[in-house]
Amino acid sequence: MRSLIKILFGIFLIPYLSSCQQGPLKSTDFSEEAAFTSGIEGPAVNAEGLLFAVNFEKEGTIGKVDQNGKGELYLTLPEGSIGNGIRFDADGNMFIADYKGHSVYRVSPGTSVPEIWVRDTTMNQPNDLAMDYKGGIYLSDPNWAESTGNLWYVSPDRKLIRLEENMGTTNGVEVSPDGKYLYVNESVQRKVWRYSIDENGRVSGKALFHSFENFGMDGMRCDMKGNLYITRYGKGTVAILNPDGKLLEEVILKGKKPSNITFGGADGTTCFVTLQDRGCLEQFSALNPGNHYNKIH
């Protein structure tokens, strides 16, 4: 009889426990809606924990957002330039991909003056960037009109090297925590590729890491455990893939057009996402601290 009671108790307890389990991860607002234009991108957090994103109030600017989500103008890029991805190195330099001016700018710590780090008109539209730990920069370079793209590497001595051409629409790009792999996604083709990185920053061994059946992709970043967080443009989510390319979680955002993501907050476990249809940033709690955040702090 006792065994029967235990079995019956277990049967009735399972639905109760299931109903108590935490639901899907969801974001909350961080900054004021429409403070940025529909071109909001970036975003990036520096070693002091300050958050930056492009196109604050008007195109061609960089905005700084404080811990309470209040934005202000940080700098204005030279005329004809519009920023996209932002990244900080371990020395505090800010690097900005300028998709309109075929450039990457550097802003030295303590200044708000952008200087050209590299410029080449053979690049389509420098979009997003990721950094290795030798000072090199990986650049995605889509051609949206033709649904193609290139992949570039800017060496520490500022040499621009084309790693691959005639890809799909290259967009998000990221380096794994151990520095061994480079991830590149193609928005229109909905594919994420993984490459091996050699000691000179060159890539090889291209392999399909993950493929989505619908909706596009934009920026992506890794946490320190190697999970890859990918913004799903049009779907309004952030997909979290483990190092084997398996979907772990999909975070539900309030907006539908996330353009990029970064890690920040007190311990690097807050994800900040730029939303183009809302002109603001949303936030949610990450599974682990951000990889790049951990490297520069």
Short mmCIF file of C-alpha atoms in Angstrom, two decimals:
data_model
loop_
_atom_site.label_atom_id
_atom_site.label_comp_id
_atom_site.label_asym_id
_atom_site.label_seq_id
_atom_site.Cartn_x
_atom_site.Cartn_y
_atom_site.Cartn_z
CA MET A 1 0.00 0.00 0.00
CA ARG A 2 2.82 2.43 0.88
CA SER A 3 4.43 1.79 -2.51
CA LEU A 4 1.16 2.54 -4.25
CA ILE A 5 0.76 5.76 -2.28
CA LYS A 6 4.29 6.86 -3.25
CA ILE A 7 3.60 6.16 -6.91
CA LEU A 8 0.32 8.08 -6.86
CA PHE A 9 1.95 10.96 -4.97
CA GLY A 10 4.71 11.11 -7.56
CA ILE A 11 2.24 11.16 -10.44
CA PHE A 12 0.40 14.14 -8.97
CA LEU A 13 3.62 15.91 -7.93
CA ILE A 14 5.26 15.92 -11.38
CA PRO A 15 2.79 18.37 -13.00
CA TYR A 16 3.07 20.62 -9.93
CA LEU A 17 6.86 20.72 -10.12
CA SER A 18 6.73 21.35 -13.86
CA SER A 19 4.45 24.32 -13.32
CA CYS A 20 6.95 25.74 -10.81
CA GLN A 21 9.89 25.56 -13.19
CA GLN A 22 11.21 28.82 -14.56
CA GLY A 23 9.78 29.80 -17.92
CA PRO A 24 11.74 31.00 -20.94
CA LEU A 25 14.28 33.76 -20.40
CA LYS A 26 12.93 37.22 -21.26
CA SER A 27 14.51 40.64 -21.56
CA THR A 28 13.60 43.90 -19.87
CA ASP A 29 14.14 47.49 -20.96
CA PHE A 30 17.49 49.09 -20.17
CA SER A 31 17.59 52.41 -22.02
CA GLU A 32 14.90 54.84 -23.13
CA GLU A 33 13.05 53.86 -26.29
CA ALA A 34 13.92 55.92 -29.41
CA ALA A 35 16.95 57.57 -27.80
CA PHE A 36 18.97 55.97 -30.62
CA THR A 37 18.05 55.83 -34.30
CA SER A 38 16.92 52.69 -36.09
CA GLY A 39 20.60 52.22 -36.95
CA ILE A 40 21.49 51.38 -33.35
CA GLU A 41 24.32 48.85 -33.27
CA GLY A 42 27.52 48.19 -31.38
CA PRO A 43 27.16 47.66 -28.46
CA ALA A 44 30.32 47.35 -26.33
CA VAL A 45 31.38 47.70 -22.70
CA ASN A 46 34.82 49.03 -21.76
CA ALA A 47 37.01 48.05 -18.80
CA GLU A 48 35.29 50.65 -16.60
CA GLY A 49 31.92 49.07 -17.32
CA LEU A 50 30.63 51.93 -19.50
CA LEU A 51 28.30 50.92 -22.33
CA PHE A 52 28.54 52.38 -25.85
CA ALA A 53 26.40 52.02 -28.99
CA VAL A 54 26.29 53.73 -32.37
CA ASN A 55 23.83 56.30 -33.74
CA PHE A 56 22.68 58.11 -30.62
CA GLU A 57 19.95 60.61 -31.60
CA LYS A 58 21.32 60.83 -35.15
CA GLU A 59 23.41 58.80 -37.61
CA GLY A 60 27.20 59.02 -37.41
CA THR A 61 27.44 59.32 -33.64
CA ILE A 62 28.48 57.14 -30.71
CA GLY A 63 26.39 57.26 -27.55
CA LYS A 64 27.43 56.42 -23.98
CA VAL A 65 24.86 54.86 -21.66
CA ASP A 66 25.24 54.98 -17.88
CA GLN A 67 24.29 52.27 -15.36
CA ASN A 68 20.76 53.66 -15.14
CA GLY A 69 20.22 53.42 -18.89
CA LYS A 70 20.52 57.15 -19.57
CA GLY A 71 22.30 57.96 -22.82
CA GLU A 72 24.41 60.91 -23.90
CA LEU A 73 26.50 61.84 -26.91
CA TYR A 74 30.06 60.54 -26.66
CA LEU A 75 31.50 61.46 -30.06
CA THR A 76 30.65 62.25 -33.65
CA LEU A 77 32.44 60.41 -36.44
CA PRO A 78 33.94 62.33 -39.39
CA GLU A 79 31.43 63.40 -42.02
CA GLY A 80 30.41 60.54 -44.29
CA SER A 81 31.11 57.83 -41.71
CA ILE A 82 28.49 55.74 -39.92
CA GLY A 83 29.51 53.24 -37.27
CA ASN A 84 28.33 49.68 -36.85
CA GLY A 85 30.18 47.23 -34.60
CA ILE A 86 32.28 48.40 -31.64
CA ARG A 87 34.96 46.55 -29.69
CA PHE A 88 37.46 47.47 -26.95
CA ASP A 89 40.93 45.95 -26.60
CA ALA A 90 42.76 45.19 -23.36
CA ASP A 91 44.48 48.60 -23.49
CA GLY A 92 41.16 50.45 -23.56
CA ASN A 93 41.21 51.42 -27.24
CA MET A 94 37.79 51.58 -28.89
CA PHE A 95 37.56 50.19 -32.44
CA ILE A 96 34.58 51.13 -34.62
CA ALA A 97 33.61 49.51 -37.92
CA ASP A 98 32.56 52.28 -40.34
CA TYR A 99 30.35 50.61 -42.92
CA LYS A 100 29.85 53.70 -45.04
CA GLY A 101 33.46 54.88 -45.16
CA HIS A 102 35.09 51.46 -45.71
CA SER A 103 37.10 51.98 -42.52
CA VAL A 104 37.88 50.96 -38.99
CA TYR A 105 38.45 53.79 -36.52
CA ARG A 106 40.38 53.69 -33.27
CA VAL A 107 39.63 55.97 -30.33
CA SER A 108 42.41 56.01 -27.73
CA PRO A 109 41.58 55.91 -24.01
CA GLY A 110 40.88 59.29 -22.48
CA THR A 111 40.00 60.86 -25.82
CA SER A 112 36.93 61.12 -28.03
CA VAL A 113 38.81 61.65 -31.29
CA PRO A 114 38.50 58.86 -33.88
CA GLU A 115 41.58 58.11 -35.99
CA ILE A 116 41.62 55.88 -39.05
CA TRP A 117 43.08 52.50 -38.10
CA VAL A 118 42.58 50.96 -41.55
CA ARG A 119 40.72 52.06 -44.69
CA ASP A 120 40.25 50.24 -48.00
CA THR A 121 37.59 50.90 -50.62
CA THR A 122 37.69 47.25 -51.74
CA MET A 123 35.75 46.45 -48.59
CA ASN A 124 31.97 46.47 -49.10
CA GLN A 125 30.58 47.64 -45.77
CA PRO A 126 32.66 46.75 -42.69
CA ASN A 127 29.97 45.53 -40.33
CA ASP A 128 30.94 43.76 -37.14
CA LEU A 129 34.30 43.04 -35.58
CA ALA A 130 35.88 40.66 -33.10
CA MET A 131 39.34 40.68 -31.55
CA ASP A 132 41.93 38.01 -30.94
CA TYR A 133 44.28 38.32 -28.00
CA LYS A 134 47.29 39.47 -30.00
CA GLY A 135 45.66 42.71 -31.09
CA GLY A 136 44.24 41.45 -34.39
CA ILE A 137 40.72 42.27 -35.59
CA TYR A 138 38.33 40.09 -37.60
CA LEU A 139 35.87 41.98 -39.81
CA SER A 140 32.65 40.84 -41.46
CA ASP A 141 31.98 42.62 -44.75
CA PRO A 142 28.55 42.00 -46.32
CA ASN A 143 27.26 43.05 -49.72
CA TRP A 144 23.54 43.17 -48.99
CA ALA A 145 22.50 43.94 -52.56
CA GLU A 146 24.07 40.73 -53.87
CA SER A 147 23.65 38.58 -50.72
CA THR A 148 27.40 37.97 -50.60
CA GLY A 149 30.22 38.93 -48.29
CA ASN A 150 33.88 38.78 -47.35
CA LEU A 151 35.88 38.06 -44.22
CA TRP A 152 38.92 40.18 -43.32
CA TYR A 153 41.68 40.23 -40.73
CA VAL A 154 43.47 43.38 -39.58
CA SER A 155 46.84 42.30 -38.18
CA PRO A 156 48.30 44.01 -35.08
CA ASP A 157 50.59 45.98 -37.43
CA ARG A 158 47.50 47.22 -39.34
CA LYS A 159 47.78 45.07 -42.45
CA LEU A 160 44.41 44.26 -44.03
CA ILE A 161 44.21 40.63 -45.14
CA ARG A 162 41.23 39.12 -46.97
CA LEU A 163 40.67 35.68 -45.46
CA GLU A 164 37.75 34.64 -47.65
CA GLU A 165 35.59 36.19 -50.37
CA ASN A 166 32.29 35.37 -52.07
CA MET A 167 30.69 34.06 -48.91
CA GLY A 168 27.06 34.63 -47.99
CA THR A 169 26.06 37.89 -46.27
CA THR A 170 28.69 37.87 -43.54
CA ASN A 171 27.50 39.61 -40.40
CA GLY A 172 28.16 38.46 -36.83
CA VAL A 173 31.74 37.45 -36.00
CA GLU A 174 33.31 36.19 -32.77
CA VAL A 175 36.41 34.43 -31.36
CA SER A 176 36.07 31.48 -28.97
CA PRO A 177 37.32 31.88 -25.37
CA ASP A 178 40.41 29.73 -26.01
CA GLY A 179 41.26 31.69 -29.16
CA LYS A 180 41.22 28.54 -31.29
CA TYR A 181 38.07 29.18 -33.31
CA LEU A 182 36.41 31.95 -35.26
CA TYR A 183 32.64 32.02 -35.73
CA VAL A 184 31.08 33.87 -38.68
CA ASN A 185 27.40 33.97 -39.55
CA GLU A 186 25.65 34.66 -42.85
CA SER A 187 22.38 36.52 -42.29
CA VAL A 188 20.46 35.73 -45.48
CA GLN A 189 21.69 32.14 -45.71
CA ARG A 190 21.04 31.58 -41.96
CA LYS A 191 24.29 29.66 -41.45
CA VAL A 192 26.97 29.88 -38.77
CA TRP A 193 30.48 28.75 -39.75
CA ARG A 194 33.41 27.81 -37.54
CA TYR A 195 37.08 28.12 -38.56
CA SER A 196 40.31 27.11 -36.85
CA ILE A 197 42.66 30.02 -36.14
CA ASP A 198 46.44 29.64 -36.53
CA GLU A 199 49.17 31.55 -34.71
CA ASN A 200 49.19 34.26 -37.39
CA GLY A 201 45.47 34.89 -37.23
CA ARG A 202 44.74 33.05 -40.49
CA VAL A 203 41.80 30.63 -40.63
CA SER A 204 41.26 27.15 -42.06
CA GLY A 205 39.08 24.07 -41.63
CA LYS A 206 35.79 25.82 -42.35
CA ALA A 207 32.87 23.76 -41.03
CA LEU A 208 29.15 24.37 -40.61
CA PHE A 209 28.46 25.02 -36.93
CA HIS A 210 24.72 25.62 -37.00
CA SER A 211 21.97 26.31 -39.52
CA PHE A 212 18.62 27.98 -38.77
CA GLU A 213 15.47 27.22 -40.73
CA ASN A 214 14.04 30.72 -40.61
CA PHE A 215 14.74 34.35 -39.71
CA GLY A 216 18.04 36.14 -40.09
CA MET A 217 20.97 36.69 -37.78
CA ASP A 218 23.03 39.68 -36.78
CA GLY A 219 25.67 40.15 -34.08
CA MET A 220 26.88 37.41 -31.75
CA ARG A 221 29.17 37.03 -28.73
CA CYS A 222 30.55 34.20 -26.57
CA ASP A 223 30.35 33.74 -22.83
CA MET A 224 33.41 32.45 -20.98
CA LYS A 225 32.17 28.85 -21.20
CA GLY A 226 32.16 29.03 -24.99
CA ASN A 227 28.40 29.35 -25.49
CA LEU A 228 27.54 31.51 -28.50
CA TYR A 229 24.75 34.13 -28.16
CA ILE A 230 23.24 35.02 -31.55
CA THR A 231 20.74 37.81 -32.21
CA ARG A 232 17.85 36.55 -34.38
CA TYR A 233 16.83 39.52 -36.51
CA GLY A 234 13.11 39.51 -37.29
CA LYS A 235 12.34 36.83 -34.73
CA GLY A 236 13.08 38.98 -31.70
CA THR A 237 15.16 36.45 -29.80
CA VAL A 238 18.73 35.63 -28.80
CA ALA A 239 19.65 32.00 -29.50
CA ILE A 240 22.27 30.47 -27.20
CA LEU A 241 24.30 27.62 -28.72
CA ASN A 242 26.73 25.45 -26.79
CA PRO A 243 30.30 24.80 -28.08
CA ASP A 244 28.95 21.81 -30.04
CA GLY A 245 26.43 23.96 -31.91
CA LYS A 246 23.37 22.69 -30.03
CA LEU A 247 20.61 25.11 -29.04
CA LEU A 248 20.54 25.55 -25.25
CA GLU A 249 18.13 28.44 -24.84
CA GLU A 250 16.28 31.10 -26.77
CA VAL A 251 15.76 34.39 -24.97
CA ILE A 252 12.57 36.28 -25.85
CA LEU A 253 13.09 40.00 -26.48
CA LYS A 254 10.51 42.79 -26.47
CA GLY A 255 11.61 44.10 -29.88
CA LYS A 256 11.75 42.07 -33.07
CA LYS A 257 14.90 43.44 -34.70
CA PRO A 258 17.95 42.83 -32.47
CA SER A 259 21.12 43.99 -34.19
CA ASN A 260 23.88 43.07 -31.73
CA ILE A 261 24.76 42.00 -28.22
CA THR A 262 27.43 42.49 -25.56
CA PHE A 263 28.13 41.49 -21.96
CA GLY A 264 28.43 43.90 -19.06
CA GLY A 265 27.00 44.77 -15.68
CA ALA A 266 28.69 44.37 -12.32
CA ASP A 267 30.15 40.93 -13.05
CA GLY A 268 29.77 40.56 -16.81
CA THR A 269 26.64 38.43 -16.58
CA THR A 270 24.21 40.97 -18.04
CA CYS A 271 23.61 40.86 -21.78
CA PHE A 272 22.76 44.15 -23.47
CA VAL A 273 21.00 43.93 -26.85
CA THR A 274 20.46 46.74 -29.37
CA LEU A 275 16.97 46.80 -30.93
CA GLN A 276 16.58 48.61 -34.24
CA ASP A 277 12.78 48.68 -34.21
CA ARG A 278 12.78 50.30 -30.76
CA GLY A 279 15.92 52.46 -30.88
CA CYS A 280 17.05 51.28 -27.47
CA LEU A 281 18.82 48.57 -25.49
CA GLU A 282 17.23 45.66 -23.67
CA GLN A 283 18.92 43.46 -21.05
CA PHE A 284 18.76 39.93 -19.66
CA SER A 285 20.83 37.69 -17.38
CA ALA A 286 23.39 35.52 -19.18
CA LEU A 287 24.20 31.91 -18.35
CA ASN A 288 27.83 32.87 -17.64
CA PRO A 289 30.00 36.01 -17.70
CA GLY A 290 30.99 37.28 -21.13
CA ASN A 291 34.25 36.00 -22.59
CA HIS A 292 35.61 39.32 -23.87
CA TYR A 293 34.38 41.11 -20.75
CA ASN A 294 36.38 38.62 -18.70
CA LYS A 295 39.49 39.17 -20.87
CA ILE A 296 39.61 42.95 -20.52
CA HIS A 297 38.70 43.20 -16.83
#
